[in-house]
PDB file of C-alpha atoms in Angstrom:
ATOM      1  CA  UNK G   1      15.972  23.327 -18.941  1.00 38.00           C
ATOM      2  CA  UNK G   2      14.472  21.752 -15.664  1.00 36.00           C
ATOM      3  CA  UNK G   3      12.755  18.728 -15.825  1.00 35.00           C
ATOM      4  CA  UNK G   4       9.485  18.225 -13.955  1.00 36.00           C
ATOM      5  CA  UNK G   5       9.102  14.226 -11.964  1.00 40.00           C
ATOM      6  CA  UNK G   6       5.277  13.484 -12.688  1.00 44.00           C
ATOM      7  CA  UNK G   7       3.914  11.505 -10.411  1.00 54.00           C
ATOM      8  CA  UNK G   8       2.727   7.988 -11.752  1.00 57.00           C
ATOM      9  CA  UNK G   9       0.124   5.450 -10.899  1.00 56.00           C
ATOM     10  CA  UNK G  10      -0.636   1.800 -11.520  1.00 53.00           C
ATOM     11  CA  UNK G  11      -3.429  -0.081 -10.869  1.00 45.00           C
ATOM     12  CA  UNK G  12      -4.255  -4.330 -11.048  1.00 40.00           C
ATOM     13  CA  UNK G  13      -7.367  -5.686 -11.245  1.00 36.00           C
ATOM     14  CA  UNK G  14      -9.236  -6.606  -8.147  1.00 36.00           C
ATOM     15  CA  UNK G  15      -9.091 -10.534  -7.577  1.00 31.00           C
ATOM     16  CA  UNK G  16      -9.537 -12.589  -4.488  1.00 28.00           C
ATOM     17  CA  UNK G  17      -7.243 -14.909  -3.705  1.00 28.00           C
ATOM     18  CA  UNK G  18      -7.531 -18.005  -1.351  1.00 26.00           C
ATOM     19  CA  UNK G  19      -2.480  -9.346  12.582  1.00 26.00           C
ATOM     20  CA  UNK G  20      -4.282  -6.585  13.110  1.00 27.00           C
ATOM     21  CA  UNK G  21      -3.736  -3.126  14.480  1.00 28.00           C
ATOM     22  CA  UNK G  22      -4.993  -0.058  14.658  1.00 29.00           C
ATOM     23  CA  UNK G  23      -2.695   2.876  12.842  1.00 32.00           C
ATOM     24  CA  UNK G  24      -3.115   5.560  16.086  1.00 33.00           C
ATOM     25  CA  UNK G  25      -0.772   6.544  17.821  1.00 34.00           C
ATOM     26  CA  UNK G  26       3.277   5.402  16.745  1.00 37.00           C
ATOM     27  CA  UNK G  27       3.724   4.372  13.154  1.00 42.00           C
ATOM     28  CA  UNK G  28       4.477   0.706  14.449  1.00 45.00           C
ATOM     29  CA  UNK G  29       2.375   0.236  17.121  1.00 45.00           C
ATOM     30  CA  UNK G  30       0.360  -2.984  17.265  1.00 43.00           C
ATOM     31  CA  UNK G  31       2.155  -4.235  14.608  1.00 46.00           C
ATOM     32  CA  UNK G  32       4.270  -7.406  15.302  1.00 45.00           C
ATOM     33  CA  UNK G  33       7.408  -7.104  16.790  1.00 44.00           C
ATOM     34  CA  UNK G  34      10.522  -7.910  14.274  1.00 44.00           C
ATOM     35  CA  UNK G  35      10.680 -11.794  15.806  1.00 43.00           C
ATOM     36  CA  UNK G  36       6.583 -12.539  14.770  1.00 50.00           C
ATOM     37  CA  UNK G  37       7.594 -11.882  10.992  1.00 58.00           C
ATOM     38  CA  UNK G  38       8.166 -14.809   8.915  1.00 74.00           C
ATOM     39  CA  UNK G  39      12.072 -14.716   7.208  1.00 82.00           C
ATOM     40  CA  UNK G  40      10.698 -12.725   3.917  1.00 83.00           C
ATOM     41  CA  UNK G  41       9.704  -9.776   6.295  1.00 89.00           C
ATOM     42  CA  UNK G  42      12.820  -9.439   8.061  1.00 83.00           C
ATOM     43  CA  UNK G  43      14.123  -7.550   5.360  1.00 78.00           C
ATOM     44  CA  UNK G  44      11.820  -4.938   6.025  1.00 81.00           C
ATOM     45  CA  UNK G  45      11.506  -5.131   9.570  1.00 76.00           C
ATOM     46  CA  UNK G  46      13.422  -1.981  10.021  1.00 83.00           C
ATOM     47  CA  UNK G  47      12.365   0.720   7.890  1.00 90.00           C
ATOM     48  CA  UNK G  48      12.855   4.250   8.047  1.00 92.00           C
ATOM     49  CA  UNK G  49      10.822   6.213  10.588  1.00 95.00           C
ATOM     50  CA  UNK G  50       9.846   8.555   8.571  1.00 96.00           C
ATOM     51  CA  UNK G  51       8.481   6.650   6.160  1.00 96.00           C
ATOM     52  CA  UNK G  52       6.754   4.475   8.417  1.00 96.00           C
ATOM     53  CA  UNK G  53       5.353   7.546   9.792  1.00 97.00           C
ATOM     54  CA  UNK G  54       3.879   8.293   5.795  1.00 97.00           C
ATOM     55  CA  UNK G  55       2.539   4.969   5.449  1.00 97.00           C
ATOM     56  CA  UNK G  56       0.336   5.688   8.594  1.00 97.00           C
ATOM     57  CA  UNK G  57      -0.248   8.816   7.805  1.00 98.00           C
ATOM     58  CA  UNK G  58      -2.343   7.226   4.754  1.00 98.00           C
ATOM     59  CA  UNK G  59      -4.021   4.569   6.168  1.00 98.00           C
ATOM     60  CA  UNK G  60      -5.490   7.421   7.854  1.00 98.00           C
ATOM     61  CA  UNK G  61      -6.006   9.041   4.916  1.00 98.00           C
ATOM     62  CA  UNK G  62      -7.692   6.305   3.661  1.00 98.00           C
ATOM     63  CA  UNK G  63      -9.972   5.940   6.578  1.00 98.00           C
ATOM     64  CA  UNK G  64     -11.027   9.890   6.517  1.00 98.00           C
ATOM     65  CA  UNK G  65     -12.031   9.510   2.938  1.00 98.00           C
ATOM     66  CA  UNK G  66     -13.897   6.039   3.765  1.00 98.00           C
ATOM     67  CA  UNK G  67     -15.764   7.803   6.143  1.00 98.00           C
ATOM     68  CA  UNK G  68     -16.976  10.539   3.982  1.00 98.00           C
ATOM     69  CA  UNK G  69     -17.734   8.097   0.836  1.00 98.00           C
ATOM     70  CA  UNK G  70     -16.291   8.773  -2.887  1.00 98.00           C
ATOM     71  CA  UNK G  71     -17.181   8.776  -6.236  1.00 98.00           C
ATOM     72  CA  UNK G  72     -14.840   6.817  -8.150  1.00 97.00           C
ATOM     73  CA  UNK G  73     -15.869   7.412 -12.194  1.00 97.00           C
ATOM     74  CA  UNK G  74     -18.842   6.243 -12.752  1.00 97.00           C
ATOM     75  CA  UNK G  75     -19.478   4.862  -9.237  1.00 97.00           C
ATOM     76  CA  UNK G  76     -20.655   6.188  -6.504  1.00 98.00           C
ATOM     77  CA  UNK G  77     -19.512   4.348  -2.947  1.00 98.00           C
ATOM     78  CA  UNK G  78     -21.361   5.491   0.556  1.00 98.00           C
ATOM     79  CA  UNK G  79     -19.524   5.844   3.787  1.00 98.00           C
ATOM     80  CA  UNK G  80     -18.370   2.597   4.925  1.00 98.00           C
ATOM     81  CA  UNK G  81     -15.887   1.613   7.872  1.00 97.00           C
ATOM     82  CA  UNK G  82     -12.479   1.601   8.751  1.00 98.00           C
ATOM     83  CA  UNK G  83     -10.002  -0.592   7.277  1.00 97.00           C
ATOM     84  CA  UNK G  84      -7.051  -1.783   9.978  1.00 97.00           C
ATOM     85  CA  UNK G  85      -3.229  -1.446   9.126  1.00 96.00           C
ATOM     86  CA  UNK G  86      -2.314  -4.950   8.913  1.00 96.00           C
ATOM     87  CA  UNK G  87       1.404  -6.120   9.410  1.00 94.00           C
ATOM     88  CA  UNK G  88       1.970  -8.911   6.638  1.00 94.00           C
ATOM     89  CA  UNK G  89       0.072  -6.509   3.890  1.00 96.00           C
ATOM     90  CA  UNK G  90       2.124  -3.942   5.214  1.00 96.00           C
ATOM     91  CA  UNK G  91       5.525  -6.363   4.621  1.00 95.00           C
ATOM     92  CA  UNK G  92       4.022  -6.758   0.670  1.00 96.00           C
ATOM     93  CA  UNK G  93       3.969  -3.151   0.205  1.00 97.00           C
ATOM     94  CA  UNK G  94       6.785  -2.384   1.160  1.00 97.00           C
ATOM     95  CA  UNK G  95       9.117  -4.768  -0.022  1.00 96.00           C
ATOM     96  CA  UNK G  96       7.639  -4.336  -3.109  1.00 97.00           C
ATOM     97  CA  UNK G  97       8.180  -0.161  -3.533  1.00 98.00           C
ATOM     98  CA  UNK G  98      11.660  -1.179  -2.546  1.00 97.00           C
ATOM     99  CA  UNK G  99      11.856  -3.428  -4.732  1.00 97.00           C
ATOM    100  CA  UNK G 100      10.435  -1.418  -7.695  1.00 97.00           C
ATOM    101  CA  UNK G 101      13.142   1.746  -6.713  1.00 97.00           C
ATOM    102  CA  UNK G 102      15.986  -0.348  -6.238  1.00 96.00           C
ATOM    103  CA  UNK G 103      15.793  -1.977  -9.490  1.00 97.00           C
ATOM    104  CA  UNK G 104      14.395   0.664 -11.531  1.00 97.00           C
ATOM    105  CA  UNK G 105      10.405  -0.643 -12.607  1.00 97.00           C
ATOM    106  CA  UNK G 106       7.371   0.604 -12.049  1.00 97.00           C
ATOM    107  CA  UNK G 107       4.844  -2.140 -12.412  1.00 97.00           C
ATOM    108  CA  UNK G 108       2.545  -4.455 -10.337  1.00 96.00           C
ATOM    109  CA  UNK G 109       4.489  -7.684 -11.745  1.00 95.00           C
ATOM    110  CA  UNK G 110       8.282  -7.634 -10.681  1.00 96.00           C
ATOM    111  CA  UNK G 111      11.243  -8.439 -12.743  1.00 97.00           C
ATOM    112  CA  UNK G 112      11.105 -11.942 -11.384  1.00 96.00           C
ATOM    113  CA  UNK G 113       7.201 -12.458 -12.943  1.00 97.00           C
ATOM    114  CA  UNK G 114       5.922 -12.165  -9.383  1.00 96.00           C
ATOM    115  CA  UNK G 115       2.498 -10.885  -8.974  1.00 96.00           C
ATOM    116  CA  UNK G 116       0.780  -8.964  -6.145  1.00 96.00           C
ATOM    117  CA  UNK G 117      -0.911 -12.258  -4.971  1.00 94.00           C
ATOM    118  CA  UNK G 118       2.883 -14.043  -5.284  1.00 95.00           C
ATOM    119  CA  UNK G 119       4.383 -11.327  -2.915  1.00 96.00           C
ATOM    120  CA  UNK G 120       1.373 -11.444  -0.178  1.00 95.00           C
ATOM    121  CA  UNK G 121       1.739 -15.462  -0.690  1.00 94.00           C
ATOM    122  CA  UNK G 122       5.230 -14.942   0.718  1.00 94.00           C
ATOM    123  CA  UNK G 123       4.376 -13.254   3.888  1.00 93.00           C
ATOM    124  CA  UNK G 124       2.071 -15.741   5.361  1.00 91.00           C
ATOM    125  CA  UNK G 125      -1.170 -13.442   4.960  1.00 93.00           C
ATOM    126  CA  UNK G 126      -4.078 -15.412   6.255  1.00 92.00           C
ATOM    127  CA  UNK G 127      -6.592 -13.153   4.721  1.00 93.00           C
ATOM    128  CA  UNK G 128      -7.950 -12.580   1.377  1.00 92.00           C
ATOM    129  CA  UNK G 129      -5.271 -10.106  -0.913  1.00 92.00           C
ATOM    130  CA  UNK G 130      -7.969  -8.403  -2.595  1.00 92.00           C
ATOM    131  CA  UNK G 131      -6.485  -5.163  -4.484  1.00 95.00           C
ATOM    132  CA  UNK G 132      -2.690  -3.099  -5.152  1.00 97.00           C
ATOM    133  CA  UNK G 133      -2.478   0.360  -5.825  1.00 97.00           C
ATOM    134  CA  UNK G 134       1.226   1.577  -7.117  1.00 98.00           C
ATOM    135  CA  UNK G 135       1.753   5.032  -6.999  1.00 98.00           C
ATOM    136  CA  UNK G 136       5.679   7.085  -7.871  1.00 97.00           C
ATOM    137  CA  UNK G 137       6.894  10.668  -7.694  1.00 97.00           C
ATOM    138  CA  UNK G 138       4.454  11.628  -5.203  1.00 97.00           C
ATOM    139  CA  UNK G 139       6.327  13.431  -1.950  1.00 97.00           C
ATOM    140  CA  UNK G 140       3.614  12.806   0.736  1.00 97.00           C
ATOM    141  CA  UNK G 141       0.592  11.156   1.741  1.00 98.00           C
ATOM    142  CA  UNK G 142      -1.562  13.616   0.953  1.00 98.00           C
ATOM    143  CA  UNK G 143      -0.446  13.882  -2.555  1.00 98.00           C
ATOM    144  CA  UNK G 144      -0.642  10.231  -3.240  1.00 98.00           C
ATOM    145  CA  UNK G 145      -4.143   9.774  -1.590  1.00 98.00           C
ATOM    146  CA  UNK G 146      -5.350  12.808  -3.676  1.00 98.00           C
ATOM    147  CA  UNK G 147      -3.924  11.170  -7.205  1.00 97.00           C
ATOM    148  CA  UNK G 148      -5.383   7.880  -6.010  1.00 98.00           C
ATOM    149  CA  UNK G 149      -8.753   9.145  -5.070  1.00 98.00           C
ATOM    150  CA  UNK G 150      -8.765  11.024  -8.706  1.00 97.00           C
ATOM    151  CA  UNK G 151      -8.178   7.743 -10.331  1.00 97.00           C
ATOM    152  CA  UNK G 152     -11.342   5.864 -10.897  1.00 97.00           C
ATOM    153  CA  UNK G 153      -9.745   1.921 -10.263  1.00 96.00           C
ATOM    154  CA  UNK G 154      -7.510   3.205  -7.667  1.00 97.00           C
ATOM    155  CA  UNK G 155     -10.489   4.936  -6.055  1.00 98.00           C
ATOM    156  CA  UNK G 156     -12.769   1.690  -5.957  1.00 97.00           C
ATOM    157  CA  UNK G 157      -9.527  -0.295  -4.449  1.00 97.00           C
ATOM    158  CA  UNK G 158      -9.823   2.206  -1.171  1.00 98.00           C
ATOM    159  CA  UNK G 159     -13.366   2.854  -0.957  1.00 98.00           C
ATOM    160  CA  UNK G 160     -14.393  -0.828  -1.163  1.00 97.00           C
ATOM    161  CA  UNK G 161     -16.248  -2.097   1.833  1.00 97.00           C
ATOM    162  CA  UNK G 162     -15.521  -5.578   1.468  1.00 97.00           C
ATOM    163  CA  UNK G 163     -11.774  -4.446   1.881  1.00 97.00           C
ATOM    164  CA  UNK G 164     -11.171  -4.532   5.817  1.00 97.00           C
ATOM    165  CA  UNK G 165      -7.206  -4.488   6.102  1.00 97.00           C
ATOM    166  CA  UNK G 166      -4.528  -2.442   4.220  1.00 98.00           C
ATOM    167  CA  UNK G 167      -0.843  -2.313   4.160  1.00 97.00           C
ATOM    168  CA  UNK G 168       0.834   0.580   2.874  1.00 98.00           C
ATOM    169  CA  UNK G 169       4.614   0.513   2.219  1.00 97.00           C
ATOM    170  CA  UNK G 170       6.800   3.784   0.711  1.00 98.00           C
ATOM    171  CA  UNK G 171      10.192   3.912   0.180  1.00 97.00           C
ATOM    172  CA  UNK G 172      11.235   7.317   0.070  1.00 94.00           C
ATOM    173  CA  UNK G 173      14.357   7.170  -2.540  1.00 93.00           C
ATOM    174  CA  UNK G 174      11.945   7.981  -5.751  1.00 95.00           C
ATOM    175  CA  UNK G 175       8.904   8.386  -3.392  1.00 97.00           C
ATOM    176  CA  UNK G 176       7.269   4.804  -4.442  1.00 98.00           C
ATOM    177  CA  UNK G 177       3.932   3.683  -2.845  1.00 98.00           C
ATOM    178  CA  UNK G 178       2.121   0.518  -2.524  1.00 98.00           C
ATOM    179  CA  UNK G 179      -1.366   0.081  -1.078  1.00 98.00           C
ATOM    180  CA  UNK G 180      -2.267  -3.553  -0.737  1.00 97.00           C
ATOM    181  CA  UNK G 181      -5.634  -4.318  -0.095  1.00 97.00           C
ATOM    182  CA  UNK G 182      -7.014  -7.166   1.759  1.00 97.00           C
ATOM    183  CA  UNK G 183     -10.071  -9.030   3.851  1.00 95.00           C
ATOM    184  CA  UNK G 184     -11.342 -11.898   6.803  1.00 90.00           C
TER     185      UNK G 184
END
């Protein structure tokens, strides 16, 4: 008998808590170089091309679908602008889908009682962390985006207007995604 991996996904509330680039062209491209990371994001500082490549692939995503507007349940969200890939959301993300396949979870709080706010904390974000989506099992970015979009909460986290940067972060052993949301 074969099993079948069903994709999973997670979503926290939205709360606001108290380096920019744009995602065209190379997967890293106006993102800091590895010596303008604080110490916690030298861990990830050197991630797989490909899946690099993935997490830009969906912030496009996300910005196609933005563009277009969304229904999300109940509520309805007009075209609104761009978010920008942003380099210490992008750290969160993925350090924490590493973290969630390396030890085996699946949660927004880590084994350690971290929250989404604790991780983005640790990176030096000087923005607001407003929103996580988790996603696992998923094998690209189109997948994710579509189970994400067909999720009421996780839709509202992406179409939000008041949400201007995003970091995405997948780490491809267990195909585990993090969006983390954020905003100036």
């Amino acid at each position: 008998m074969s099993r079948r991996l069903v994709p999973s996904l997670a979503l926290t509330l939205v709360v606001t808590l108290g380096a920019c680039a744009s995602d065209e062209g190379t997967a890293d491209e106006g993102f800091p170089a590895e010596d303008e990371y604080n110490a916690h994001c030298d861990a990830q500082a050197e991630w797989t091309a490909e899946w690099a490549q993935f997490e830009a692939e969906v912030v496009t995503i996300v910005n196609q679908r933005r563009s277009e507007g969304a229904t999300c349940g109940d509520e309805s969200f007009a075209a609104t602008g761009p978010v920008v890939a942003e380099a210490q959301l992008r750290c969160a993300a993925r350090l924490h889908s590493e973290d969630m396949a390396l030890r085996g979870f699946f949660a927004h709080t880590n084994l350690d009682g971290e929250s989404p706010w604790d991780r983005v904390d640790k990176t030096e974000y000087s923005g607001n962390a407003s929103g996580e989506n988790i996603a696992q099992g998923y094998p690209d970015p189109a997948a994710v985006m579509d189970g994400w979009m067909n999720s009421p909460g996780h839709c509202s986290n992406i179409m939000n207007p008041d949400n201007t940067e995003l970091g995405v972060g997948f780490y491809g052993d267990g195909n585990y995604w993090t969006q983390v949301m954020g905003r100036r």
